[in-house]
Amino acid sequence: MKKGDVLFIVVLLLVILALIFVVVNIHTLFPTPAPQAFAQSFVPQ
Amino acid sequence: MDFTRFLVIREWLHAWRTLFQNKGFALASGLVDLVFFLAFGFVTAPVFDKLTEHVIIIGSLVSEQMRVAVGRTRPAVLDALFQQPVSQYTWQFLGLLAVLALVVFVLYALLQGTAWWLASSVVHKPLRWREFLMGFARVHVLWFALYAAWYCVDAILDLRRIVVAKALGQAVSGTNVVLLAVLGIVIYFALISSPLLSIRKAFALGIRKAGVLLPAFVVVDAHFLAGNFVVRWLGTLNTTVMFVVGTVLLLIVLAWTRVYLSMIVRRVA
């Protein structure tokens, strides 16, 4: 296996790990209000 | 009449024969496709869930703005999307679409690139895996960008339809024929470019040799349609059998499609 192949596989693995991190933490990275709190915001005060 | 004189028919037979003679390839190709579908489902499901949440929130907020604006000038739907309090969710929605595009592209380039490399390896002497994968990713960046643009337009039209339906209080339906035609053209050239690894050659060949390539695509479509009929018929008998046979049929037809298109494109190139 050439040096370029090893580098390619390492970069590929790092990209895949970064994407898995984003997907696993999707609720923290893209927060939305809880459904009940969101529904309450439509109730006339 | 000797139908094997026609390239489309001759390569059809040749591709099936090649698939049955290279069982190792068929198994590897099926496995790669299976991993692609499973990974696609597991990785994109949380992003799709989050996108759905955002569509509901944005739809509710915009339709509320429309509702309270009765008697005054109603804001245009697209303007409303980029005004507070909706804009923060609109930007998050666009960010989620970018994440989805990136995740799907990496999965697609890695696994479908490998599947096309496997198909090329049974048709002719292929490039090395890394070189093929990099060429595949480079070529498919354009098709993917076009598909992403198509998906965004489709999503915005869907969002608009939801908002209008909520504001009017009734369902609004409609299929955009132009959008579907554009998607068909993108898929046609993307598939031609997959064994060639060249956008310029794909355009030249796709237009110049449309007389051969379009019938070949009709043959491919006929296989998927036939498979669909078989699966639907099995569904009336037993759901488990339908699922198992349907999955195996899909994987076989996908492997055959790549071999067939690689052969046809190579012959006419």
PDB file of N, CA and C in Angstrom, chain A residues 1-2 4-5 8-9 12 15-16 19-20 22-23 26-27 29-33 38 41-42, chain B residues 43 46 50 53-54 57 60-61 64 89 92 95-96 99 102-103 106 110 128-130 133-134:
ATOM      1  N   MET A   1       0.836  -1.203   0.000  1.00  0.00           N
ATOM      2  CA  MET A   1       0.000   0.000   0.000  1.00  0.00           C
ATOM      3  C   MET A   1       0.876   1.261   0.000  1.00  0.00           C
ATOM      4  N   LYS A   2       0.557   2.178  -0.913  1.00  0.00           N
ATOM      5  CA  LYS A   2       1.372   3.390  -1.024  1.00  0.00           C
ATOM      6  C   LYS A   2       1.066   4.379   0.105  1.00  0.00           C
ATOM      7  N   GLY A   4       0.298   7.460  -0.243  1.00  0.00           N
ATOM      8  CA  GLY A   4      -0.884   8.234  -0.635  1.00  0.00           C
ATOM      9  C   GLY A   4      -2.182   7.528  -0.263  1.00  0.00           C
ATOM     10  N   ASP A   5      -2.190   6.180  -0.398  1.00  0.00           N
ATOM     11  CA  ASP A   5      -3.385   5.394  -0.048  1.00  0.00           C
ATOM     12  C   ASP A   5      -3.684   5.499   1.446  1.00  0.00           C
ATOM     13  N   PHE A   8      -5.016   8.888   2.240  1.00  0.00           N
ATOM     14  CA  PHE A   8      -6.389   8.971   1.736  1.00  0.00           C
ATOM     15  C   PHE A   8      -7.367   8.329   2.717  1.00  0.00           C
ATOM     16  N   ILE A   9      -7.006   7.126   3.197  1.00  0.00           N
ATOM     17  CA  ILE A   9      -7.886   6.402   4.129  1.00  0.00           C
ATOM     18  C   ILE A   9      -7.992   7.146   5.460  1.00  0.00           C
ATOM     19  N   LEU A  12     -10.230  10.151   4.950  1.00  0.00           N
ATOM     20  CA  LEU A  12     -11.599   9.653   4.787  1.00  0.00           C
ATOM     21  C   LEU A  12     -12.213   9.302   6.153  1.00  0.00           C
ATOM     22  N   VAL A  15     -13.009  12.471   8.098  1.00  0.00           N
ATOM     23  CA  VAL A  15     -14.229  13.117   7.567  1.00  0.00           C
ATOM     24  C   VAL A  15     -15.463  12.376   8.071  1.00  0.00           C
ATOM     25  N   ILE A  16     -15.413  11.030   8.021  1.00  0.00           N
ATOM     26  CA  ILE A  16     -16.562  10.220   8.465  1.00  0.00           C
ATOM     27  C   ILE A  16     -16.807  10.443   9.967  1.00  0.00           C
ATOM     28  N   LEU A  19     -18.445  13.815  10.553  1.00  0.00           N
ATOM     29  CA  LEU A  19     -19.863  13.808  10.173  1.00  0.00           C
ATOM     30  C   LEU A  19     -20.703  13.048  11.198  1.00  0.00           C
ATOM     31  N   ILE A  20     -20.154  11.934  11.718  1.00  0.00           N
ATOM     32  CA  ILE A  20     -20.879  11.175  12.755  1.00  0.00           C
ATOM     33  C   ILE A  20     -21.068  12.062  13.990  1.00  0.00           C
ATOM     34  N   VAL A  22     -21.303  15.331  14.099  1.00  0.00           N
ATOM     35  CA  VAL A  22     -22.353  16.338  13.804  1.00  0.00           C
ATOM     36  C   VAL A  22     -23.736  15.694  13.902  1.00  0.00           C
ATOM     37  N   VAL A  23     -23.883  14.496  13.325  1.00  0.00           N
ATOM     38  CA  VAL A  23     -25.201  13.834  13.309  1.00  0.00           C
ATOM     39  C   VAL A  23     -25.630  13.444  14.721  1.00  0.00           C
ATOM     40  N   ILE A  26     -26.816  16.513  16.702  1.00  0.00           N
ATOM     41  CA  ILE A  26     -27.671  17.387  15.878  1.00  0.00           C
ATOM     42  C   ILE A  26     -28.657  18.211  16.732  1.00  0.00           C
ATOM     43  N   HIS A  27     -29.137  17.627  17.854  1.00  0.00           N
ATOM     44  CA  HIS A  27     -30.110  18.343  18.695  1.00  0.00           C
ATOM     45  C   HIS A  27     -29.459  19.512  19.429  1.00  0.00           C
ATOM     46  N   LEU A  29     -26.670  21.123  18.236  1.00  0.00           N
ATOM     47  CA  LEU A  29     -26.201  22.079  17.233  1.00  0.00           C
ATOM     48  C   LEU A  29     -27.349  22.873  16.594  1.00  0.00           C
ATOM     49  N   PHE A  30     -28.513  22.238  16.505  1.00  0.00           N
ATOM     50  CA  PHE A  30     -29.683  22.904  15.883  1.00  0.00           C
ATOM     51  C   PHE A  30     -30.869  22.841  16.848  1.00  0.00           C
ATOM     52  N   PRO A  31     -30.825  23.677  17.918  1.00  0.00           N
ATOM     53  CA  PRO A  31     -31.881  23.569  18.945  1.00  0.00           C
ATOM     54  C   PRO A  31     -33.236  24.077  18.450  1.00  0.00           C
ATOM     55  N   THR A  32     -34.283  23.411  18.916  1.00  0.00           N
ATOM     56  CA  THR A  32     -35.658  23.859  18.628  1.00  0.00           C
ATOM     57  C   THR A  32     -36.411  23.876  19.959  1.00  0.00           C
ATOM     58  N   PRO A  33     -37.425  24.764  20.105  1.00  0.00           N
ATOM     59  CA  PRO A  33     -38.167  24.784  21.365  1.00  0.00           C
ATOM     60  C   PRO A  33     -38.933  23.474  21.574  1.00  0.00           C
ATOM     61  N   PHE A  38     -43.523  25.583  22.674  1.00  0.00           N
ATOM     62  CA  PHE A  38     -43.793  26.212  21.381  1.00  0.00           C
ATOM     63  C   PHE A  38     -45.299  26.442  21.206  1.00  0.00           C
ATOM     64  N   SER A  41     -46.622  29.389  23.152  1.00  0.00           N
ATOM     65  CA  SER A  41     -46.329  30.726  22.627  1.00  0.00           C
ATOM     66  C   SER A  41     -47.448  31.243  21.723  1.00  0.00           C
ATOM     67  N   PHE A  42     -48.350  30.350  21.290  1.00  0.00           N
ATOM     68  CA  PHE A  42     -49.463  30.767  20.429  1.00  0.00           C
ATOM     69  C   PHE A  42     -50.731  31.111  21.236  1.00  0.00           C
TER      70      PHE A  42
ATOM     71  N   VAL B  43     -27.797   7.290   9.220  1.00  0.00           N
ATOM     72  CA  VAL B  43     -27.127   8.585   9.369  1.00  0.00           C
ATOM     73  C   VAL B  43     -28.061   9.752   9.045  1.00  0.00           C
ATOM     74  N   PRO B  46     -31.741  11.100  11.771  1.00  0.00           N
ATOM     75  CA  PRO B  46     -31.810  12.221  12.729  1.00  0.00           C
ATOM     76  C   PRO B  46     -31.877  13.577  12.036  1.00  0.00           C
ATOM     77  N   LYS B  50     -34.949  16.308  12.288  1.00  0.00           N
ATOM     78  CA  LYS B  50     -34.717  17.706  12.668  1.00  0.00           C
ATOM     79  C   LYS B  50     -35.275  18.651  11.590  1.00  0.00           C
ATOM     80  N   GLU B  53     -38.993  18.859  12.089  1.00  0.00           N
ATOM     81  CA  GLU B  53     -39.295  19.752  13.226  1.00  0.00           C
ATOM     82  C   GLU B  53     -39.256  21.208  12.757  1.00  0.00           C
ATOM     83  N   HIS B  54     -38.211  21.554  11.983  1.00  0.00           N
ATOM     84  CA  HIS B  54     -38.058  22.936  11.524  1.00  0.00           C
ATOM     85  C   HIS B  54     -39.164  23.334  10.557  1.00  0.00           C
ATOM     86  N   ILE B  57     -42.198  24.085  12.675  1.00  0.00           N
ATOM     87  CA  ILE B  57     -42.066  25.350  13.408  1.00  0.00           C
ATOM     88  C   ILE B  57     -42.183  26.538  12.453  1.00  0.00           C
ATOM     89  N   SER B  60     -45.722  26.924  11.148  1.00  0.00           N
ATOM     90  CA  SER B  60     -46.636  27.477  12.165  1.00  0.00           C
ATOM     91  C   SER B  60     -46.404  28.969  12.349  1.00  0.00           C
ATOM     92  N   LEU B  61     -45.111  29.367  12.453  1.00  0.00           N
ATOM     93  CA  LEU B  61     -44.803  30.778  12.699  1.00  0.00           C
ATOM     94  C   LEU B  61     -45.223  31.654  11.513  1.00  0.00           C
ATOM     95  N   GLU B  64     -48.965  31.926  11.249  1.00  0.00           N
ATOM     96  CA  GLU B  64     -49.460  32.803  12.316  1.00  0.00           C
ATOM     97  C   GLU B  64     -49.293  34.268  11.893  1.00  0.00           C
ATOM     98  N   TYR B  89     -34.862  30.078  12.583  1.00  0.00           N
ATOM     99  CA  TYR B  89     -35.177  28.688  12.204  1.00  0.00           C
ATOM    100  C   TYR B  89     -34.920  28.459  10.710  1.00  0.00           C
ATOM    101  N   GLN B  92     -31.261  27.879  10.423  1.00  0.00           N
ATOM    102  CA  GLN B  92     -30.964  26.526  10.930  1.00  0.00           C
ATOM    103  C   GLN B  92     -31.405  25.471   9.912  1.00  0.00           C
ATOM    104  N   GLY B  95     -28.897  25.347   7.270  1.00  0.00           N
ATOM    105  CA  GLY B  95     -27.708  24.670   7.817  1.00  0.00           C
ATOM    106  C   GLY B  95     -27.893  23.159   7.834  1.00  0.00           C
ATOM    107  N   LEU B  96     -29.095  22.727   8.228  1.00  0.00           N
ATOM    108  CA  LEU B  96     -29.406  21.289   8.253  1.00  0.00           C
ATOM    109  C   LEU B  96     -29.360  20.692   6.851  1.00  0.00           C
ATOM    110  N   VAL B  99     -25.766  20.165   6.061  1.00  0.00           N
ATOM    111  CA  VAL B  99     -25.253  18.965   6.760  1.00  0.00           C
ATOM    112  C   VAL B  99     -25.727  17.711   6.031  1.00  0.00           C
ATOM    113  N   LEU B 102     -23.814  17.208   2.813  1.00  0.00           N
ATOM    114  CA  LEU B 102     -22.435  16.754   3.052  1.00  0.00           C
ATOM    115  C   LEU B 102     -22.403  15.265   3.424  1.00  0.00           C
ATOM    116  N   VAL B 103     -23.296  14.885   4.347  1.00  0.00           N
ATOM    117  CA  VAL B 103     -23.349  13.487   4.808  1.00  0.00           C
ATOM    118  C   VAL B 103     -23.676  12.560   3.633  1.00  0.00           C
ATOM    119  N   VAL B 106     -20.732  12.322   1.045  1.00  0.00           N
ATOM    120  CA  VAL B 106     -19.609  11.468   1.487  1.00  0.00           C
ATOM    121  C   VAL B 106     -19.997   9.996   1.363  1.00  0.00           C
ATOM    122  N   LEU B 110     -18.261   7.580  -1.487  1.00  0.00           N
ATOM    123  CA  LEU B 110     -17.488   6.444  -0.981  1.00  0.00           C
ATOM    124  C   LEU B 110     -18.085   5.104  -1.417  1.00  0.00           C
ATOM    125  N   ARG B 128      -6.989   2.329 -10.163  1.00  0.00           N
ATOM    126  CA  ARG B 128      -6.890   1.865  -8.780  1.00  0.00           C
ATOM    127  C   ARG B 128      -8.067   2.462  -8.004  1.00  0.00           C
ATOM    128  N   TRP B 129      -8.469   1.794  -6.901  1.00  0.00           N
ATOM    129  CA  TRP B 129      -9.660   2.187  -6.135  1.00  0.00           C
ATOM    130  C   TRP B 129      -9.637   3.669  -5.737  1.00  0.00           C
ATOM    131  N   ARG B 130      -8.476   4.110  -5.194  1.00  0.00           N
ATOM    132  CA  ARG B 130      -8.376   5.498  -4.720  1.00  0.00           C
ATOM    133  C   ARG B 130      -8.538   6.484  -5.888  1.00  0.00           C
ATOM    134  N   LEU B 133     -12.145   6.484  -7.065  1.00  0.00           N
ATOM    135  CA  LEU B 133     -13.013   7.147  -6.081  1.00  0.00           C
ATOM    136  C   LEU B 133     -12.862   8.669  -6.149  1.00  0.00           C
ATOM    137  N   MET B 134     -11.614   9.127  -6.316  1.00  0.00           N
ATOM    138  CA  MET B 134     -11.381  10.573  -6.396  1.00  0.00           C
ATOM    139  C   MET B 134     -11.975  11.145  -7.687  1.00  0.00           C
TER     140      MET B 134
END
